[in-house]
C-alpha cells in the first residue's frame, strides 16, 4: 500500500516530467549551442510552484519539503541538467538564504517575488582568487553612516546577468579573522552594481554563469541579512542544503543518461542480437542502475534529516560526493554504450557527459566533501 508521501511524489514527478517534455525538451540543443538562458521559462516554472519549493505558503512558496524538491530536480534534470542547475541555484541558495536568515520584513519583501518566478535570484560567494578558501574573500563592505559601501567582484555566479537580485557575502573584518563576513541583498539597478562577461562553458550552457561586480555600491543596512560577521556561518548552512541540490541534479543526470543508454542497448543490434545481450554492456548497465539506486538512498536520507531539522552536514556531503562522481561515471559509460553515436550532438548522452562534470565541482568540490566527511567521522 502506497503512503501519502509516495503518492504525492509520484504526482509531482509526473507534473515536472510533463512540463519538461513539453517546454524544455524541444529547445535543449538550441539553448545549449547559443548559451541562451531562457528567463521566460523560469517565470513559467514559478507559475508551477517550482521557484519556491521549500518556502512556506505565507511567503508565496509551495510549502513543500526536500523530498519533493529532490523529485522535481531529478525529473527536470533528466531532460536538461542546465535548467535543473538554475532551478537549484535559485531555490536553495538565494531564495533559501533570505528565508533562513532574513527578518520577517525582509522575507515578505523579497520572497513572494522570488517564489513566483517574477524575479530571478543569484548568490555570490566565490571569487577569482577564493573558491574553497572563502574566508579570504576580497569583496568588502564598509559602514558609511546608515549604509554600507560594497566593493569587489564575485566569479562563477549563476544568473549574474539575468538575475534581479543577489545575496552576496562580503568581508566586514580582517582576512583570516573569525566571523569576518556579512551577507547582503543587492538589487539590480543599484548604482555601481553590474555584471561581467558570461563564461563560455563546457557544459550546463543554458544555465547562465558570469561575474558580479561591485563598484562602491551603496546598500542600506536594511538589506543586511542577520548579524554583522555572521555571513560565513550562514553560507556554510546554506551549502549544507545546497549539497542536496547538487546531489539531486546529479541523480537526474545519471538517470537520464542511464535511460538513454538502456533504450539504445535494446534497439542497437550487432552480430544478430541486441547489444544489451553482450555481457560487457549488460554489466555496465547493471553498475549504472546500482549506483543510481545508491545515490538516491543517500540523497533521500539527507533530505529526511533536513526536513526534520536534524544535523545533516556529513550525510549531505556523502550524498553530494557519491552522486556527483557516480553521474560522471554513468554518463561516461552511456557514451561508451552509444559508441561513435554517443560522441555526436544528435544523441542525448553527449550533453549529459558534458553537463555531469560540473556536479563534482559546484557547491564544494569532491575533495572538499571528503575533507568535510573525514573531519566529521574523526570526531
Coordinates of C-alpha atoms in Angstrom, one line a residue:
X1 CA 0.0 0.0 0.0
X2 CA 1.4 3.4 -1.0
X3 CA 2.0 6.1 1.6
X4 CA 0.6 9.6 1.1
X5 CA 4.1 10.8 0.5
X6 CA 4.8 8.2 -2.2
X7 CA 1.5 9.2 -4.0
X8 CA 2.3 12.9 -3.6
X9 CA 5.9 12.4 -5.0
X10 CA 4.5 10.4 -8.0
X11 CA 2.1 13.2 -8.8
X12 CA 4.8 15.9 -8.5
X13 CA 7.2 13.8 -10.6
X14 CA 4.6 13.4 -13.4
X15 CA 3.8 17.1 -13.3
X16 CA 7.5 18.0 -13.6
X17 CA 8.1 15.4 -16.3
X18 CA 5.2 16.6 -18.4
X19 CA 6.4 20.2 -18.1
X20 CA 9.9 19.2 -19.1
X21 CA 8.8 17.2 -22.1
X22 CA 6.6 20.0 -23.4
X23 CA 8.5 23.2 -22.6
X24 CA 12.2 22.1 -22.3
X25 CA 13.0 19.1 -24.5
X26 CA 12.2 20.8 -27.9
X27 CA 14.7 23.6 -27.1
X28 CA 17.6 21.8 -25.4
X29 CA 20.2 22.0 -28.1
X30 CA 19.2 25.5 -29.3
X31 CA 19.8 26.8 -25.8
X32 CA 23.0 24.8 -25.4
X33 CA 24.6 25.8 -28.6
X34 CA 23.8 29.5 -28.2
X35 CA 24.3 29.6 -24.4
X36 CA 20.8 31.1 -24.0
X37 CA 19.4 31.4 -20.5
X38 CA 15.6 31.0 -21.1
X39 CA 14.4 33.5 -18.5
X40 CA 10.8 33.3 -19.6
X41 CA 10.9 29.5 -18.8
X42 CA 11.6 30.3 -15.2
X43 CA 8.6 32.6 -15.0
X44 CA 6.6 29.6 -16.1
X45 CA 8.3 27.4 -13.5
X46 CA 7.3 30.0 -10.9
X47 CA 3.7 29.6 -12.0
X48 CA 4.1 25.8 -11.5
X49 CA 5.2 26.5 -7.9
X50 CA 8.8 25.3 -8.6
X51 CA 10.6 28.5 -7.8
X52 CA 9.9 28.5 -4.1
X53 CA 9.5 24.8 -3.4
X54 CA 10.6 24.7 0.2
X55 CA 9.4 28.2 1.0
X56 CA 6.3 28.4 3.3
X57 CA 3.0 29.4 1.7
X58 CA 2.8 32.6 3.9
X59 CA 5.7 33.9 1.8
X60 CA 4.3 32.9 -1.5
X61 CA 6.1 29.5 -1.7
X62 CA 4.8 26.0 -2.3
X63 CA 5.4 24.9 1.3
X64 CA 6.8 21.5 0.3
X65 CA 9.8 19.6 1.7
X66 CA 13.1 18.4 0.5
X67 CA 11.7 15.0 -0.7
X68 CA 9.5 16.9 -3.2
X69 CA 12.4 19.2 -4.0
X70 CA 14.6 16.3 -5.0
X71 CA 11.8 14.8 -7.1
X72 CA 11.4 18.0 -9.1
X73 CA 15.1 18.5 -9.7
X74 CA 15.5 14.8 -10.7
X75 CA 12.8 15.0 -13.3
X76 CA 13.8 18.3 -14.8
X77 CA 17.5 17.3 -14.9
X78 CA 16.7 14.1 -16.7
X79 CA 15.7 16.3 -19.6
X80 CA 18.1 19.2 -19.3
X81 CA 20.5 19.5 -16.4
X82 CA 21.2 23.2 -17.2
X83 CA 17.6 24.0 -16.3
X84 CA 17.9 21.8 -13.2
X85 CA 21.1 23.7 -12.1
X86 CA 19.5 27.1 -12.4
X87 CA 16.4 25.9 -10.6
X88 CA 18.6 24.6 -7.8
X89 CA 20.6 27.8 -7.5
X90 CA 17.5 29.9 -7.3
X91 CA 15.8 27.7 -4.8
X92 CA 18.5 26.5 -2.4
X93 CA 20.9 29.4 -2.5
X94 CA 19.4 32.9 -3.0
X95 CA 15.8 32.2 -2.0
X96 CA 16.6 29.9 0.9
X97 CA 19.2 32.2 2.3
X98 CA 16.7 35.0 2.6
X99 CA 14.2 32.6 4.1
X100 CA 16.6 31.1 6.6
X101 CA 18.3 34.3 7.8
X102 CA 16.1 37.2 6.8
X103 CA 13.8 39.1 9.1
X104 CA 10.1 38.9 8.7
X105 CA 10.1 42.2 6.9
X106 CA 12.8 41.0 4.5
X107 CA 11.0 37.7 3.9
X108 CA 7.8 39.5 3.0
X109 CA 9.7 42.0 0.8
X110 CA 11.6 39.6 -1.4
X111 CA 10.4 36.0 -1.1
X112 CA 6.9 36.3 -2.8
X113 CA 8.6 37.7 -6.0
X114 CA 11.3 35.1 -5.9
X115 CA 8.9 32.2 -5.2
X116 CA 6.6 33.2 -8.0
X117 CA 9.4 33.4 -10.5
X118 CA 8.7 37.0 -11.2
X119 CA 12.3 37.8 -10.1
X120 CA 15.3 35.6 -10.5
X121 CA 17.9 35.2 -7.7
X122 CA 21.7 34.9 -7.6
X123 CA 24.0 34.0 -4.8
X124 CA 27.6 35.3 -4.5
X125 CA 30.3 33.6 -2.5
X126 CA 33.1 32.5 -4.9
X127 CA 35.7 35.0 -6.1
X128 CA 38.5 34.9 -8.7
X129 CA 41.1 34.0 -6.0
X130 CA 38.9 32.4 -3.3
X131 CA 37.0 29.3 -4.1
X132 CA 37.0 26.8 -1.3
X133 CA 39.0 29.4 0.8
X134 CA 36.0 31.7 1.0
X135 CA 37.2 33.2 4.3
X136 CA 39.9 35.1 2.4
X137 CA 37.4 36.9 0.1
X138 CA 38.4 40.4 -1.2
X139 CA 34.8 41.8 -1.6
X140 CA 34.4 44.2 1.2
X141 CA 31.5 46.1 2.9
X142 CA 32.4 49.2 4.8
X143 CA 29.9 51.0 7.0
X144 CA 29.1 54.6 5.9
X145 CA 26.5 56.2 8.1
X146 CA 23.3 54.2 7.9
X147 CA 24.5 52.5 4.7
X148 CA 27.3 50.1 3.6
X149 CA 29.7 50.6 0.6
X150 CA 30.4 47.3 -1.1
X151 CA 33.4 46.9 -3.5
X152 CA 34.8 43.9 -5.2
X153 CA 33.7 41.1 -7.5
X154 CA 32.3 37.6 -7.5
X155 CA 33.0 34.9 -10.0
X156 CA 31.2 31.9 -11.5
X157 CA 27.8 33.2 -10.3
X158 CA 24.6 31.6 -11.6
X159 CA 22.2 34.3 -13.0
X160 CA 24.8 37.1 -12.6
X161 CA 23.5 38.8 -15.7
X162 CA 19.8 37.9 -15.8
X163 CA 19.2 37.8 -12.0
X164 CA 17.1 40.6 -10.5
X165 CA 18.7 40.4 -7.1
X166 CA 21.6 38.7 -5.4
X167 CA 22.5 37.6 -1.9
X168 CA 26.2 38.5 -1.6
X169 CA 28.8 37.5 1.0
X170 CA 31.2 40.3 1.9
X171 CA 34.2 40.7 4.2
X172 CA 33.5 43.1 7.1
X173 CA 36.5 42.1 9.1
X174 CA 40.2 41.3 8.7
X175 CA 41.3 38.4 6.4
X176 CA 41.6 35.3 8.5
X177 CA 39.6 36.7 11.4
X178 CA 36.8 34.7 12.9
X179 CA 33.3 36.0 11.9
X180 CA 34.6 38.4 9.3
X181 CA 31.8 38.0 6.7
X182 CA 28.4 39.6 6.4
X183 CA 25.6 38.9 3.9
X184 CA 23.6 41.5 2.0
X185 CA 20.8 41.5 -0.6
X186 CA 21.6 43.7 -3.6
X187 CA 19.1 44.6 -6.2
X188 CA 19.9 45.2 -9.9
X189 CA 19.8 48.9 -10.7
X190 CA 21.7 49.9 -7.6
X191 CA 24.4 52.4 -8.9
X192 CA 27.8 50.6 -9.2
X193 CA 26.2 47.1 -9.3
X194 CA 26.8 45.4 -12.6
X195 CA 27.6 42.1 -14.4
X196 CA 30.8 40.9 -16.2
X197 CA 31.3 38.6 -19.1
X198 CA 29.3 35.3 -19.4
X199 CA 31.6 32.3 -19.1
X200 CA 31.9 30.1 -22.2
X201 CA 31.4 26.7 -20.5
X202 CA 32.0 23.1 -21.4
X203 CA 28.5 22.1 -20.1
X204 CA 25.4 23.5 -18.3
X205 CA 25.5 26.1 -21.1
X206 CA 21.8 27.2 -20.7
X207 CA 22.5 28.0 -17.1
X208 CA 24.0 31.5 -17.1
X209 CA 27.3 31.9 -15.3
X210 CA 29.1 35.3 -15.1
X211 CA 30.7 37.9 -12.8
X212 CA 29.0 40.2 -10.3
X213 CA 30.9 43.5 -10.0
X214 CA 30.5 46.0 -7.1
X215 CA 31.9 49.5 -7.6
X216 CA 31.3 51.2 -4.2
X217 CA 27.6 50.1 -4.2
X218 CA 25.7 51.9 -1.6
X219 CA 23.5 49.4 0.2
X220 CA 21.1 50.3 3.1
X221 CA 21.6 48.5 6.4
X222 CA 18.0 47.2 6.0
X223 CA 19.4 44.9 3.2
X224 CA 21.8 43.2 5.7
X225 CA 20.9 39.6 6.4
X226 CA 21.4 38.7 10.0
X227 CA 24.2 40.0 12.3
X228 CA 27.4 41.6 11.2
X229 CA 30.0 38.9 11.0
X230 CA 27.5 36.0 10.6
X231 CA 27.8 35.7 6.8
X232 CA 30.3 32.8 6.6
X233 CA 28.3 30.7 9.1
X234 CA 25.1 31.4 7.1
X235 CA 26.8 30.4 3.9
X236 CA 28.0 27.1 5.3
X237 CA 24.5 26.3 6.5
X238 CA 23.1 27.2 3.1
X239 CA 25.7 25.0 1.4
X240 CA 24.6 22.0 3.6
X241 CA 21.2 22.2 1.8
X242 CA 22.9 23.1 -1.5
X243 CA 24.7 19.7 -1.4
X244 CA 21.3 18.0 -1.5
X245 CA 20.5 20.2 -4.6
X246 CA 23.6 19.2 -6.5
X247 CA 23.2 15.6 -5.5
X248 CA 19.6 15.6 -6.8
X249 CA 20.9 17.3 -10.0
X250 CA 23.5 14.5 -10.3
X251 CA 20.8 11.9 -9.8
X252 CA 18.8 13.4 -12.7
X253 CA 21.8 13.4 -15.0
X254 CA 22.6 9.8 -14.1
X255 CA 19.1 8.6 -14.6
X256 CA 18.7 10.5 -17.9
X257 CA 22.0 9.0 -19.3
X258 CA 21.2 5.5 -18.0
X259 CA 17.7 5.5 -19.6
X260 CA 19.1 6.7 -22.9
X261 CA 21.8 4.0 -22.8
X262 CA 19.4 1.2 -21.7
X263 CA 17.0 2.0 -24.5
X264 CA 19.7 2.2 -27.1
X265 CA 21.2 -1.1 -25.9
X266 CA 17.9 -2.8 -26.5
X267 CA 17.5 -1.3 -30.0
X268 CA 21.1 -1.5 -31.3
X269 CA 21.9 -4.8 -32.9
X270 CA 25.3 -6.3 -33.6
X271 CA 26.2 -9.8 -34.7
X272 CA 22.5 -10.6 -34.9
X273 CA 21.4 -9.6 -31.4
X274 CA 20.8 -6.5 -29.3
X275 CA 24.0 -5.2 -27.7
X276 CA 22.2 -5.5 -24.3
X277 CA 22.8 -9.2 -24.6
X278 CA 26.5 -8.9 -24.5
X279 CA 27.9 -9.3 -21.0
X280 CA 30.2 -6.3 -21.3
X281 CA 27.3 -3.9 -22.0
X282 CA 24.9 -5.6 -19.6
X283 CA 27.4 -5.4 -16.7
X284 CA 27.9 -1.7 -17.4
X285 CA 24.2 -1.1 -17.2
X286 CA 24.0 -3.2 -14.0
X287 CA 26.6 -1.0 -12.4
X288 CA 24.8 2.2 -13.6
X289 CA 21.5 1.0 -12.2
X290 CA 23.1 0.1 -8.8
X291 CA 24.9 3.4 -8.5
X292 CA 21.6 5.3 -9.2
X293 CA 19.8 3.4 -6.5
X294 CA 22.6 4.0 -4.0
X295 CA 22.7 7.7 -4.9
X296 CA 19.0 8.1 -4.4
X297 CA 19.1 6.4 -1.0
X298 CA 21.9 8.7 0.2
X299 CA 20.1 11.8 -1.1
X300 CA 16.7 10.8 0.4
X301 CA 18.4 10.1 3.8
X302 CA 20.0 13.5 3.8
X303 CA 16.6 15.1 2.9
X304 CA 14.8 13.3 5.7
X305 CA 17.3 14.7 8.2
X306 CA 17.0 18.2 6.6
X307 CA 13.2 18.1 6.8
X308 CA 13.3 17.2 10.5
X309 CA 15.9 20.0 11.1
X310 CA 18.5 17.5 12.3
X311 CA 22.2 18.0 11.6
X312 CA 23.0 16.5 8.2
X313 CA 26.3 18.0 7.2
X314 CA 28.0 14.6 6.9
X315 CA 25.1 13.0 5.2
X316 CA 24.7 15.9 2.7
X317 CA 28.4 15.7 1.9
X318 CA 28.3 12.0 1.4
X319 CA 25.2 12.3 -0.9
X320 CA 26.8 15.0 -2.9
X321 CA 30.2 13.3 -3.2
X322 CA 28.8 9.9 -4.2
X323 CA 26.0 11.1 -6.5
X324 CA 28.2 13.6 -8.4
X325 CA 31.0 11.2 -9.0
X326 CA 28.5 8.4 -9.9
X327 CA 26.8 10.7 -12.5
X328 CA 30.2 11.3 -14.2
X329 CA 30.9 7.6 -14.4
X330 CA 27.4 6.8 -15.6
X331 CA 27.3 9.5 -18.3
X332 CA 30.8 8.3 -19.4
X333 CA 29.6 4.7 -19.7
X334 CA 26.5 5.9 -21.6
X335 CA 28.7 7.5 -24.2
X336 CA 30.6 4.2 -24.4
X337 CA 27.5 2.2 -25.0
X338 CA 26.4 4.5 -27.8
X339 CA 29.8 4.2 -29.3
X340 CA 30.5 6.7 -32.1
X341 CA 27.0 8.0 -32.0
X342 CA 27.4 8.9 -28.3
X343 CA 30.1 11.4 -29.3
X344 CA 27.8 13.3 -31.6
X345 CA 25.3 16.0 -30.6
X346 CA 22.5 14.1 -32.3
X347 CA 22.1 11.8 -29.3
X348 CA 21.5 13.0 -25.7
X349 CA 24.3 11.3 -23.9
X350 CA 26.9 13.7 -25.3
X351 CA 25.3 16.5 -23.4
X352 CA 24.8 14.5 -20.2
X353 CA 28.5 13.8 -20.3
X354 CA 29.5 17.4 -20.7
X355 CA 27.0 18.6 -18.0
X356 CA 27.9 15.9 -15.5
X357 CA 31.4 17.2 -14.6
X358 CA 30.1 20.4 -13.0
X359 CA 28.5 18.4 -10.3
X360 CA 31.9 17.3 -8.9
X361 CA 33.0 21.0 -8.7
X362 CA 30.0 23.2 -7.9
X363 CA 29.0 24.0 -4.2
X364 CA 32.1 22.3 -2.9
X365 CA 34.4 20.0 -4.9
X366 CA 34.7 16.3 -4.3
X367 CA 37.9 17.0 -2.4
X368 CA 36.1 19.4 -0.1
X369 CA 33.3 16.9 0.5
X370 CA 35.9 14.3 1.5
X371 CA 37.5 16.9 3.8
X372 CA 34.1 17.5 5.5
X373 CA 33.3 13.8 5.8
X374 CA 36.8 13.0 7.1
X375 CA 36.7 15.6 9.8
X376 CA 33.2 14.5 11.0
X377 CA 34.0 10.8 11.1
X378 CA 37.1 11.5 13.1
X379 CA 35.4 13.5 15.9

